[in-house]
């Protein structure tokens, strides 16, 4: 694989910026150019050496590109296709990073660009947005779904897969329809469930807001993704509505079955549901990232005394371990720990657990 290729970016947010950083790191001879709605973004990217050229709009400079990444919001990516169409040189790979694939594939087909297009979906992300929060390693060990059209030459698909692999992501080639059904079940529906569950608790809560007060521990964990961007998830849901409706119907049917078992006090059926789900969930791999951002945290016992949190934080800081969040958990529904500590990555979590145990703290990892 050649190392002096040219890559164009339409949009340089968290994902686009992270991919650009990874390419620049592994392929320093590559030339990167970008367009962004915000000049502040491209100015930052230039000053940090993330890209080599910045433009206010798509122009003839993109005709030099071997790869073009569409990294704008889902609905904006499709609008750039017509502008890019006359600029694509033969052999250029046009790709995107959107969470839905069938919609963009349809637009590509309508414009006759199928011989260029290979859809892409890096299953990585963060609650933070913008190029300032991008990281070279963001897509490392994350599944990177690749959805080529039928008209793209196989050698071009192989080259794209090789590029993804070289950035330390895990490529998985799927049909665009299969991709959207899979993500509807494991990503899009969970976000809907989390949001609807939070809204249910809001509506069921008393004027004293007791539910809100004690909504810690497990409830806060399983609804964490309800804090995601409403605008982004509106776009995702609308562009994948058919698949989401299908899995949502199946889920509603399962909830109805559970309701029947509960009403009949059928303990064995309830037990079987929890046992089956535990067995299947425990079979999931921890070696790669999925579409839902993993939280790296631990819980620990802490005496209720002045300076307790500060002491623990100081122990970690002296070893260069950065904290993402820290706070007292008043609801002890699932373990005895009272202090919840969050980290930015798994390595920090493991180092912190080992270090705190040496200081005689009782640690609970999840």
PDB file of N, CA and C in Angstrom, residues 145-181:
ATOM      1  N   UNK A 145     -17.376  -0.737  10.392  1.00  0.00           N
ATOM      2  CA  UNK A 145     -18.202  -1.410   9.398  1.00  0.00           C
ATOM      3  C   UNK A 145     -17.940  -0.822   8.018  1.00  0.00           C
ATOM      4  N   UNK A 146     -17.733  -1.695   7.033  1.00  0.00           N
ATOM      5  CA  UNK A 146     -17.456  -1.299   5.652  1.00  0.00           C
ATOM      6  C   UNK A 146     -18.589  -1.826   4.774  1.00  0.00           C
ATOM      7  N   UNK A 147     -19.242  -0.917   4.018  1.00  0.00           N
ATOM      8  CA  UNK A 147     -20.385  -1.328   3.188  1.00  0.00           C
ATOM      9  C   UNK A 147     -20.146  -0.908   1.739  1.00  0.00           C
ATOM     10  N   UNK A 148     -19.419  -1.719   0.977  1.00  0.00           N
ATOM     11  CA  UNK A 148     -19.133  -1.363  -0.414  1.00  0.00           C
ATOM     12  C   UNK A 148     -20.360  -1.556  -1.307  1.00  0.00           C
ATOM     13  N   UNK A 149     -20.445  -0.773  -2.364  1.00  0.00           N
ATOM     14  CA  UNK A 149     -21.474  -1.014  -3.374  1.00  0.00           C
ATOM     15  C   UNK A 149     -21.023  -2.178  -4.249  1.00  0.00           C
ATOM     16  N   UNK A 150     -21.934  -2.677  -5.056  1.00  0.00           N
ATOM     17  CA  UNK A 150     -21.608  -3.813  -5.928  1.00  0.00           C
ATOM     18  C   UNK A 150     -20.688  -3.406  -7.069  1.00  0.00           C
ATOM     19  N   UNK A 151     -20.592  -2.115  -7.352  1.00  0.00           N
ATOM     20  CA  UNK A 151     -19.835  -1.649  -8.512  1.00  0.00           C
ATOM     21  C   UNK A 151     -18.398  -1.258  -8.202  1.00  0.00           C
ATOM     22  N   UNK A 152     -18.030  -1.223  -6.939  1.00  0.00           N
ATOM     23  CA  UNK A 152     -16.652  -0.862  -6.583  1.00  0.00           C
ATOM     24  C   UNK A 152     -15.741  -2.064  -6.843  1.00  0.00           C
ATOM     25  N   UNK A 153     -14.621  -1.864  -7.571  1.00  0.00           N
ATOM     26  CA  UNK A 153     -13.698  -2.979  -7.816  1.00  0.00           C
ATOM     27  C   UNK A 153     -13.218  -3.600  -6.508  1.00  0.00           C
ATOM     28  N   UNK A 154     -13.062  -4.921  -6.504  1.00  0.00           N
ATOM     29  CA  UNK A 154     -12.665  -5.615  -5.290  1.00  0.00           C
ATOM     30  C   UNK A 154     -11.315  -5.142  -4.761  1.00  0.00           C
ATOM     31  N   UNK A 155     -10.394  -4.827  -5.685  1.00  0.00           N
ATOM     32  CA  UNK A 155      -9.083  -4.365  -5.219  1.00  0.00           C
ATOM     33  C   UNK A 155      -9.187  -3.023  -4.493  1.00  0.00           C
ATOM     34  N   UNK A 156     -10.190  -2.236  -4.853  1.00  0.00           N
ATOM     35  CA  UNK A 156     -10.398  -0.964  -4.174  1.00  0.00           C
ATOM     36  C   UNK A 156     -10.978  -1.194  -2.769  1.00  0.00           C
ATOM     37  N   UNK A 157     -11.871  -2.173  -2.668  1.00  0.00           N
ATOM     38  CA  UNK A 157     -12.413  -2.544  -1.358  1.00  0.00           C
ATOM     39  C   UNK A 157     -11.296  -3.079  -0.472  1.00  0.00           C
ATOM     40  N   UNK A 158     -10.454  -3.925  -1.047  1.00  0.00           N
ATOM     41  CA  UNK A 158      -9.341  -4.502  -0.277  1.00  0.00           C
ATOM     42  C   UNK A 158      -8.400  -3.409   0.226  1.00  0.00           C
ATOM     43  N   UNK A 159      -8.144  -2.406  -0.602  1.00  0.00           N
ATOM     44  CA  UNK A 159      -7.255  -1.313  -0.200  1.00  0.00           C
ATOM     45  C   UNK A 159      -7.864  -0.504   0.938  1.00  0.00           C
ATOM     46  N   UNK A 160      -9.173  -0.300   0.875  1.00  0.00           N
ATOM     47  CA  UNK A 160      -9.849   0.460   1.931  1.00  0.00           C
ATOM     48  C   UNK A 160      -9.833  -0.322   3.249  1.00  0.00           C
ATOM     49  N   UNK A 161     -10.095  -1.618   3.170  1.00  0.00           N
ATOM     50  CA  UNK A 161     -10.044  -2.473   4.353  1.00  0.00           C
ATOM     51  C   UNK A 161      -8.636  -2.463   4.951  1.00  0.00           C
ATOM     52  N   UNK A 162      -7.635  -2.484   4.073  1.00  0.00           N
ATOM     53  CA  UNK A 162      -6.246  -2.442   4.546  1.00  0.00           C
ATOM     54  C   UNK A 162      -5.952  -1.113   5.249  1.00  0.00           C
ATOM     55  N   UNK A 163      -6.494  -0.012   4.719  1.00  0.00           N
ATOM     56  CA  UNK A 163      -6.305   1.284   5.360  1.00  0.00           C
ATOM     57  C   UNK A 163      -6.936   1.300   6.743  1.00  0.00           C
ATOM     58  N   UNK A 164      -8.171   0.814   6.842  1.00  0.00           N
ATOM     59  CA  UNK A 164      -8.865   0.753   8.131  1.00  0.00           C
ATOM     60  C   UNK A 164      -8.072  -0.088   9.128  1.00  0.00           C
ATOM     61  N   UNK A 165      -7.585  -1.221   8.670  1.00  0.00           N
ATOM     62  CA  UNK A 165      -6.797  -2.105   9.538  1.00  0.00           C
ATOM     63  C   UNK A 165      -5.525  -1.428  10.018  1.00  0.00           C
ATOM     64  N   UNK A 166      -4.883  -0.685   9.120  1.00  0.00           N
ATOM     65  CA  UNK A 166      -3.627  -0.024   9.477  1.00  0.00           C
ATOM     66  C   UNK A 166      -3.832   1.075  10.513  1.00  0.00           C
ATOM     67  N   UNK A 167      -5.078   1.572  10.641  1.00  0.00           N
ATOM     68  CA  UNK A 167      -5.387   2.582  11.659  1.00  0.00           C
ATOM     69  C   UNK A 167      -5.775   1.926  12.981  1.00  0.00           C
ATOM     70  N   UNK A 168      -5.597   0.583  13.061  1.00  0.00           N
ATOM     71  CA  UNK A 168      -5.820  -0.223  14.266  1.00  0.00           C
ATOM     72  C   UNK A 168      -7.299  -0.445  14.594  1.00  0.00           C
ATOM     73  N   UNK A 169      -8.184  -0.168  13.637  1.00  0.00           N
ATOM     74  CA  UNK A 169      -9.593  -0.504  13.807  1.00  0.00           C
ATOM     75  C   UNK A 169      -9.823  -1.928  13.317  1.00  0.00           C
ATOM     76  N   UNK A 170     -11.027  -2.450  13.529  1.00  0.00           N
ATOM     77  CA  UNK A 170     -11.361  -3.824  13.148  1.00  0.00           C
ATOM     78  C   UNK A 170     -12.415  -3.782  12.049  1.00  0.00           C
ATOM     79  N   UNK A 171     -12.021  -3.958  10.778  1.00  0.00           N
ATOM     80  CA  UNK A 171     -12.990  -3.854   9.689  1.00  0.00           C
ATOM     81  C   UNK A 171     -13.934  -5.052   9.640  1.00  0.00           C
ATOM     82  N   UNK A 172     -15.180  -4.780   9.308  1.00  0.00           N
ATOM     83  CA  UNK A 172     -16.188  -5.819   9.148  1.00  0.00           C
ATOM     84  C   UNK A 172     -17.034  -5.437   7.943  1.00  0.00           C
ATOM     85  N   UNK A 173     -16.964  -6.223   6.880  1.00  0.00           N
ATOM     86  CA  UNK A 173     -17.657  -5.909   5.634  1.00  0.00           C
ATOM     87  C   UNK A 173     -19.084  -6.445   5.689  1.00  0.00           C
ATOM     88  N   UNK A 174     -20.061  -5.535   5.488  1.00  0.00           N
ATOM     89  CA  UNK A 174     -21.473  -5.898   5.515  1.00  0.00           C
ATOM     90  C   UNK A 174     -22.208  -5.235   4.358  1.00  0.00           C
ATOM     91  N   UNK A 175     -23.355  -5.779   4.030  1.00  0.00           N
ATOM     92  CA  UNK A 175     -24.291  -5.107   3.135  1.00  0.00           C
ATOM     93  C   UNK A 175     -24.909  -3.934   3.895  1.00  0.00           C
ATOM     94  N   UNK A 176     -25.207  -2.843   3.191  1.00  0.00           N
ATOM     95  CA  UNK A 176     -25.717  -1.660   3.877  1.00  0.00           C
ATOM     96  C   UNK A 176     -27.051  -1.914   4.580  1.00  0.00           C
ATOM     97  N   UNK A 177     -27.902  -2.766   3.997  1.00  0.00           N
ATOM     98  CA  UNK A 177     -29.186  -3.087   4.635  1.00  0.00           C
ATOM     99  C   UNK A 177     -28.965  -3.884   5.923  1.00  0.00           C
ATOM    100  N   UNK A 178     -28.029  -4.838   5.873  1.00  0.00           N
ATOM    101  CA  UNK A 178     -27.732  -5.622   7.073  1.00  0.00           C
ATOM    102  C   UNK A 178     -27.157  -4.728   8.163  1.00  0.00           C
ATOM    103  N   UNK A 179     -26.282  -3.818   7.777  1.00  0.00           N
ATOM    104  CA  UNK A 179     -25.710  -2.879   8.745  1.00  0.00           C
ATOM    105  C   UNK A 179     -26.801  -2.118   9.483  1.00  0.00           C
ATOM    106  N   UNK A 180     -27.763  -1.604   8.745  1.00  0.00           N
ATOM    107  CA  UNK A 180     -28.783  -0.763   9.370  1.00  0.00           C
ATOM    108  C   UNK A 180     -29.710  -1.565  10.274  1.00  0.00           C
ATOM    109  N   UNK A 181     -29.942  -2.824   9.942  1.00  0.00           N
ATOM    110  CA  UNK A 181     -30.767  -3.657  10.819  1.00  0.00           C
ATOM    111  C   UNK A 181     -30.007  -3.997  12.097  1.00  0.00           C
TER     112      UNK A 181
END
